[in-house]
Amino acid sequence: MNALGTHVMLELKGCNPQLLDDLSYIKSVMISAADGVGAQILGESFHQFYPQGVTGIVAIAESHLCIHTWPEYGYAAADIFTCGTSIKPQEAAQFIIEQLESQNPSIVELKRGLLPQFVPAR
Amino acid sequence: MNALGTHVMLELKGCNPQLLDDLSYIKSVMISAADGVGAQILGESFHQFYPQGVTGIVAIAESHLCIHTWPEYGYAAADIFTCGTSIKPQEAAQFIIEQLESQNPSIVELKRGLLPQFVPAR
């Protein structure tokens, strides 16, 4: 059975706390992650929290990328949802892991939209 | 061990296809879902695809809500990420299920940020 999309969950422990609290850096990483895998960016919303932390969401034609950071724990939760087969969310995930300098990342990959009536284009 | 957040994945099969292709309706449902559980909306980005389909992402102070619809399959993929304990993502999930008239919904709940050093406030 084929899936409409792939949803990758990133548990990013052991990150560089300074990077996690830098709104412009986090935004740059997420936009570059989308661009780097050829995604078409449709919109975004990034926010700095006080005393610390950043939230960022990016809408792409192929679905989304999101991140939420807890600098106080050196931790970030990210997820990347892509539909179709042209975009490789795992590559965007690897880029985010490297850019946040995560020393202890975990990835869980979920298939979304397992539909018997869906037949992917060749 | 306590988690920083809860991430709820909604597989929404058997939805009303007309609702899934209605940008203003989908936006209203997602904003209402966030409002209804007391989330603080920080930003959003919604997009209509052609010939069909809608993508919507909502940044909230407590993390995010996202949805991607495939009217041609009567299917939508949604996810709700909330941190802290004041917001109940399951209630937002139930609201979305009802509003999209899903006849065959599935929910998977993931704990995010299981950190030994995190001690939640009482």
Short mmCIF file of C-alpha atoms in Angstrom, two decimals:
data_model
loop_
_atom_site.label_atom_id
_atom_site.label_comp_id
_atom_site.label_asym_id
_atom_site.label_seq_id
_atom_site.Cartn_x
_atom_site.Cartn_y
_atom_site.Cartn_z
CA MET A 1 0.00 0.00 0.00
CA ASN A 2 1.34 3.41 -0.90
CA ALA A 3 1.41 6.49 1.30
CA LEU A 4 0.55 10.04 0.28
CA GLY A 5 3.28 11.45 2.47
CA THR A 6 6.12 10.95 4.90
CA HIS A 7 6.22 12.66 8.29
CA VAL A 8 9.61 12.76 9.99
CA MET A 9 9.82 13.55 13.72
CA LEU A 10 13.11 14.85 15.03
CA GLU A 11 13.99 14.66 18.71
CA LEU A 12 17.08 16.86 18.89
CA LYS A 13 18.89 16.53 22.19
CA GLY A 14 22.32 17.88 23.01
CA CYS A 15 21.98 20.91 20.71
CA ASN A 16 23.94 24.14 21.00
CA PRO A 17 21.72 26.23 23.35
CA GLN A 18 22.85 29.56 21.91
CA LEU A 19 21.75 28.54 18.42
CA LEU A 20 18.38 27.36 19.76
CA ASP A 21 17.64 30.82 21.15
CA ASP A 22 18.63 32.72 17.98
CA LEU A 23 15.46 33.46 16.00
CA SER A 24 17.23 34.60 12.84
CA TYR A 25 19.50 31.55 12.88
CA ILE A 26 16.63 29.10 13.42
CA LYS A 27 14.65 30.76 10.64
CA SER A 28 17.64 30.58 8.31
CA VAL A 29 18.14 26.88 9.09
CA MET A 30 14.52 25.96 8.43
CA ILE A 31 14.24 27.99 5.23
CA SER A 32 17.54 26.54 4.01
CA ALA A 33 16.37 23.04 4.93
CA ALA A 34 13.28 23.52 2.75
CA ASP A 35 15.20 25.15 -0.09
CA GLY A 36 17.94 22.54 0.05
CA VAL A 37 15.60 19.68 -0.75
CA GLY A 38 13.81 21.61 -3.49
CA ALA A 39 10.63 22.41 -1.58
CA GLN A 40 8.49 25.36 -2.67
CA ILE A 41 8.00 27.69 0.29
CA LEU A 42 4.48 29.18 0.53
CA GLY A 43 4.61 30.95 3.89
CA GLU A 44 6.20 30.98 7.32
CA SER A 45 5.76 32.21 10.88
CA PHE A 46 8.63 32.46 13.40
CA HIS A 47 8.47 33.70 16.99
CA GLN A 48 10.89 34.40 19.82
CA PHE A 49 9.81 33.55 23.34
CA TYR A 50 11.02 35.13 26.56
CA PRO A 51 13.00 34.35 28.54
CA GLN A 52 13.99 31.82 25.85
CA GLY A 53 12.91 29.60 22.98
CA VAL A 54 11.84 29.85 19.37
CA THR A 55 8.92 28.47 17.39
CA GLY A 56 8.94 28.33 13.62
CA ILE A 57 6.57 26.89 11.04
CA VAL A 58 7.06 26.79 7.28
CA ALA A 59 4.31 25.92 4.81
CA ILE A 60 5.61 24.31 1.62
CA ALA A 61 3.74 23.16 -1.46
CA GLU A 62 4.70 19.63 -0.37
CA SER A 63 3.32 20.13 3.22
CA HIS A 64 5.36 21.64 6.13
CA LEU A 65 8.39 22.00 8.39
CA CYS A 66 8.06 22.98 12.07
CA ILE A 67 10.45 23.52 14.95
CA HIS A 68 10.14 24.36 18.64
CA THR A 69 13.21 24.94 20.77
CA TRP A 70 14.00 24.74 24.48
CA PRO A 71 17.47 26.29 24.84
CA GLU A 72 17.40 25.68 28.59
CA TYR A 73 17.47 21.93 27.88
CA GLY A 74 19.55 22.04 24.67
CA TYR A 75 16.52 20.41 23.05
CA ALA A 76 14.47 21.04 19.93
CA ALA A 77 11.47 19.21 18.51
CA ALA A 78 11.17 19.41 14.74
CA ASP A 79 8.98 17.71 12.19
CA ILE A 80 9.01 17.58 8.42
CA PHE A 81 6.01 16.44 6.41
CA THR A 82 6.40 15.94 2.66
CA CYS A 83 4.02 14.47 0.15
CA GLY A 84 5.00 12.91 -3.13
CA THR A 85 8.35 11.32 -3.84
CA SER A 86 10.41 14.22 -5.22
CA ILE A 87 11.34 15.70 -1.82
CA LYS A 88 13.46 13.71 0.62
CA PRO A 89 12.52 14.80 4.17
CA GLN A 90 15.40 12.74 5.57
CA GLU A 91 17.86 15.07 3.84
CA ALA A 92 16.22 18.12 5.39
CA ALA A 93 16.31 16.31 8.75
CA GLN A 94 20.02 15.63 8.46
CA PHE A 95 20.68 19.27 7.59
CA ILE A 96 18.74 20.50 10.65
CA ILE A 97 20.58 18.03 12.93
CA GLU A 98 23.94 19.33 11.71
CA GLN A 99 23.02 23.00 11.86
CA LEU A 100 21.77 22.77 15.45
CA GLU A 101 24.84 20.73 16.41
CA SER A 102 22.68 18.04 18.00
CA GLN A 103 24.87 15.47 19.73
CA ASN A 104 21.97 13.12 20.40
CA PRO A 105 19.35 13.17 17.65
CA SER A 106 16.54 10.68 17.12
CA ILE A 107 14.38 10.31 14.04
CA VAL A 108 11.00 8.64 13.80
CA GLU A 109 9.44 8.34 10.36
CA LEU A 110 5.69 7.94 9.90
CA LYS A 111 3.85 7.14 6.70
CA ARG A 112 0.80 9.36 6.29
CA GLY A 113 -2.23 8.66 4.13
CA LEU A 114 -1.99 4.92 3.58
CA LEU A 115 -4.94 4.67 1.21
CA PRO A 116 -5.82 1.58 -0.81
CA GLN A 117 -7.24 3.75 -3.59
CA PHE A 118 -4.04 5.82 -3.99
CA VAL A 119 -1.76 4.79 -6.83
CA PRO A 120 1.35 6.96 -7.11
CA ALA A 121 2.46 8.35 -10.45
CA ARG A 122 5.45 6.57 -11.92
CA MET B 1 9.92 10.68 32.99
CA ASN B 2 8.03 13.78 31.97
CA ALA B 3 7.58 15.11 28.45
CA LEU B 4 7.80 18.72 27.33
CA GLY B 5 5.00 18.25 24.85
CA THR B 6 2.38 16.07 23.23
CA HIS B 7 2.17 15.64 19.47
CA VAL B 8 -1.10 14.24 18.14
CA MET B 9 -1.24 12.84 14.60
CA LEU B 10 -4.65 12.67 12.94
CA GLU B 11 -5.31 10.38 10.00
CA LEU B 12 -8.69 11.60 8.81
CA LYS B 13 -10.26 9.25 6.30
CA GLY B 14 -13.82 9.37 5.05
CA CYS B 15 -14.09 13.16 5.31
CA ASN B 16 -16.54 15.36 3.42
CA PRO B 17 -14.56 16.14 0.22
CA GLN B 18 -16.27 19.48 -0.34
CA LEU B 19 -15.20 20.72 3.09
CA LEU B 20 -11.63 19.57 2.45
CA ASP B 21 -11.38 21.78 -0.62
CA ASP B 22 -12.80 24.90 1.04
CA LEU B 23 -9.90 27.11 2.15
CA SER B 24 -11.97 29.47 4.26
CA TYR B 25 -13.72 26.57 5.99
CA ILE B 26 -10.48 24.73 6.74
CA LYS B 27 -8.93 27.94 8.08
CA SER B 28 -11.96 28.56 10.27
CA VAL B 29 -11.82 25.00 11.65
CA MET B 30 -8.13 25.19 12.51
CA ILE B 31 -8.35 28.64 14.09
CA SER B 32 -11.42 27.57 16.06
CA ALA B 33 -9.65 24.36 17.13
CA ALA B 34 -6.80 26.45 18.55
CA ASP B 35 -9.09 29.03 20.14
CA GLY B 36 -11.36 26.35 21.56
CA VAL B 37 -8.63 24.81 23.69
CA GLY B 38 -7.30 28.18 24.83
CA ALA B 39 -4.20 28.30 22.64
CA GLN B 40 -2.62 31.67 21.87
CA ILE B 41 -2.38 32.07 18.09
CA LEU B 42 0.86 33.74 16.93
CA GLY B 43 0.62 33.36 13.15
CA GLU B 44 -0.79 31.26 10.33
CA SER B 45 -0.38 30.42 6.66
CA PHE B 46 -3.13 28.80 4.54
CA HIS B 47 -3.01 27.89 0.85
CA GLN B 48 -5.38 26.55 -1.78
CA PHE B 49 -4.00 24.10 -4.33
CA TYR B 50 -5.28 23.47 -7.85
CA PRO B 51 -7.03 21.43 -8.98
CA GLN B 52 -7.73 20.66 -5.30
CA GLY B 53 -6.43 20.54 -1.75
CA VAL B 54 -5.61 22.88 1.10
CA THR B 55 -2.59 23.29 3.38
CA GLY B 56 -2.77 25.21 6.62
CA ILE B 57 -0.34 25.81 9.46
CA VAL B 58 -0.98 27.69 12.69
CA ALA B 59 1.76 28.75 15.09
CA ILE B 60 0.59 28.94 18.69
CA ALA B 61 2.46 29.97 21.83
CA GLU B 62 2.13 26.32 22.87
CA SER B 63 3.58 25.00 19.52
CA HIS B 64 1.47 24.33 16.36
CA LEU B 65 -1.46 22.93 14.41
CA CYS B 66 -1.12 21.79 10.77
CA ILE B 67 -3.42 20.29 8.18
CA HIS B 68 -3.07 19.02 4.61
CA THR B 69 -6.11 17.86 2.66
CA TRP B 70 -6.66 15.56 -0.32
CA PRO B 71 -10.32 16.09 -1.28
CA GLU B 72 -9.96 13.54 -4.11
CA TYR B 73 -9.47 10.85 -1.46
CA GLY B 74 -11.69 12.33 1.26
CA TYR B 75 -8.51 12.36 3.36
CA ALA B 76 -6.75 14.89 5.54
CA ALA B 77 -3.56 14.64 7.58
CA ALA B 78 -3.48 16.91 10.62
CA ASP B 79 -1.17 17.24 13.58
CA ILE B 80 -1.36 19.17 16.82
CA PHE B 81 1.69 19.80 18.98
CA THR B 82 1.20 21.36 22.41
CA CYS B 83 3.67 21.90 25.20
CA GLY B 84 2.78 22.24 28.85
CA THR B 85 -0.29 20.79 30.46
CA SER B 86 -2.85 23.58 30.15
CA ILE B 87 -3.84 22.80 26.54
CA LYS B 88 -5.50 19.50 25.67
CA PRO B 89 -4.58 18.61 22.07
CA GLN B 90 -7.02 15.69 22.13
CA GLU B 91 -9.90 18.16 22.44
CA ALA B 92 -8.71 20.09 19.41
CA ALA B 93 -8.34 16.77 17.57
CA GLN B 94 -11.90 15.76 18.35
CA PHE B 95 -13.18 19.12 17.15
CA ILE B 96 -11.32 18.79 13.82
CA ILE B 97 -12.62 15.24 13.33
CA GLU B 98 -16.19 16.41 13.83
CA GLN B 99 -15.88 19.51 11.66
CA LEU B 100 -14.43 17.58 8.71
CA GLU B 101 -17.09 14.88 9.15
CA SER B 102 -14.46 12.15 9.19
CA GLN B 103 -16.12 8.73 9.22
CA ASN B 104 -12.84 6.90 9.81
CA PRO B 105 -10.40 8.85 11.95
CA SER B 106 -7.24 7.54 13.61
CA ILE B 107 -5.21 9.25 16.30
CA VAL B 108 -1.62 8.55 17.24
CA GLU B 109 -0.20 10.42 20.22
CA LEU B 110 3.53 10.95 20.65
CA LYS B 111 5.32 12.32 23.68
CA ARG B 112 7.95 14.86 22.66
CA GLY B 113 10.95 15.94 24.70
CA LEU B 114 11.30 13.13 27.21
CA LEU B 115 14.13 14.67 29.19
CA PRO B 116 15.39 13.36 32.52
CA GLN B 117 16.32 16.89 33.60
CA PHE B 118 12.81 18.27 32.97
CA VAL B 119 10.61 18.64 36.03
CA PRO B 120 7.18 20.08 35.24
CA ALA B 121 5.73 22.88 37.33
CA ARG B 122 2.97 21.76 39.66
#
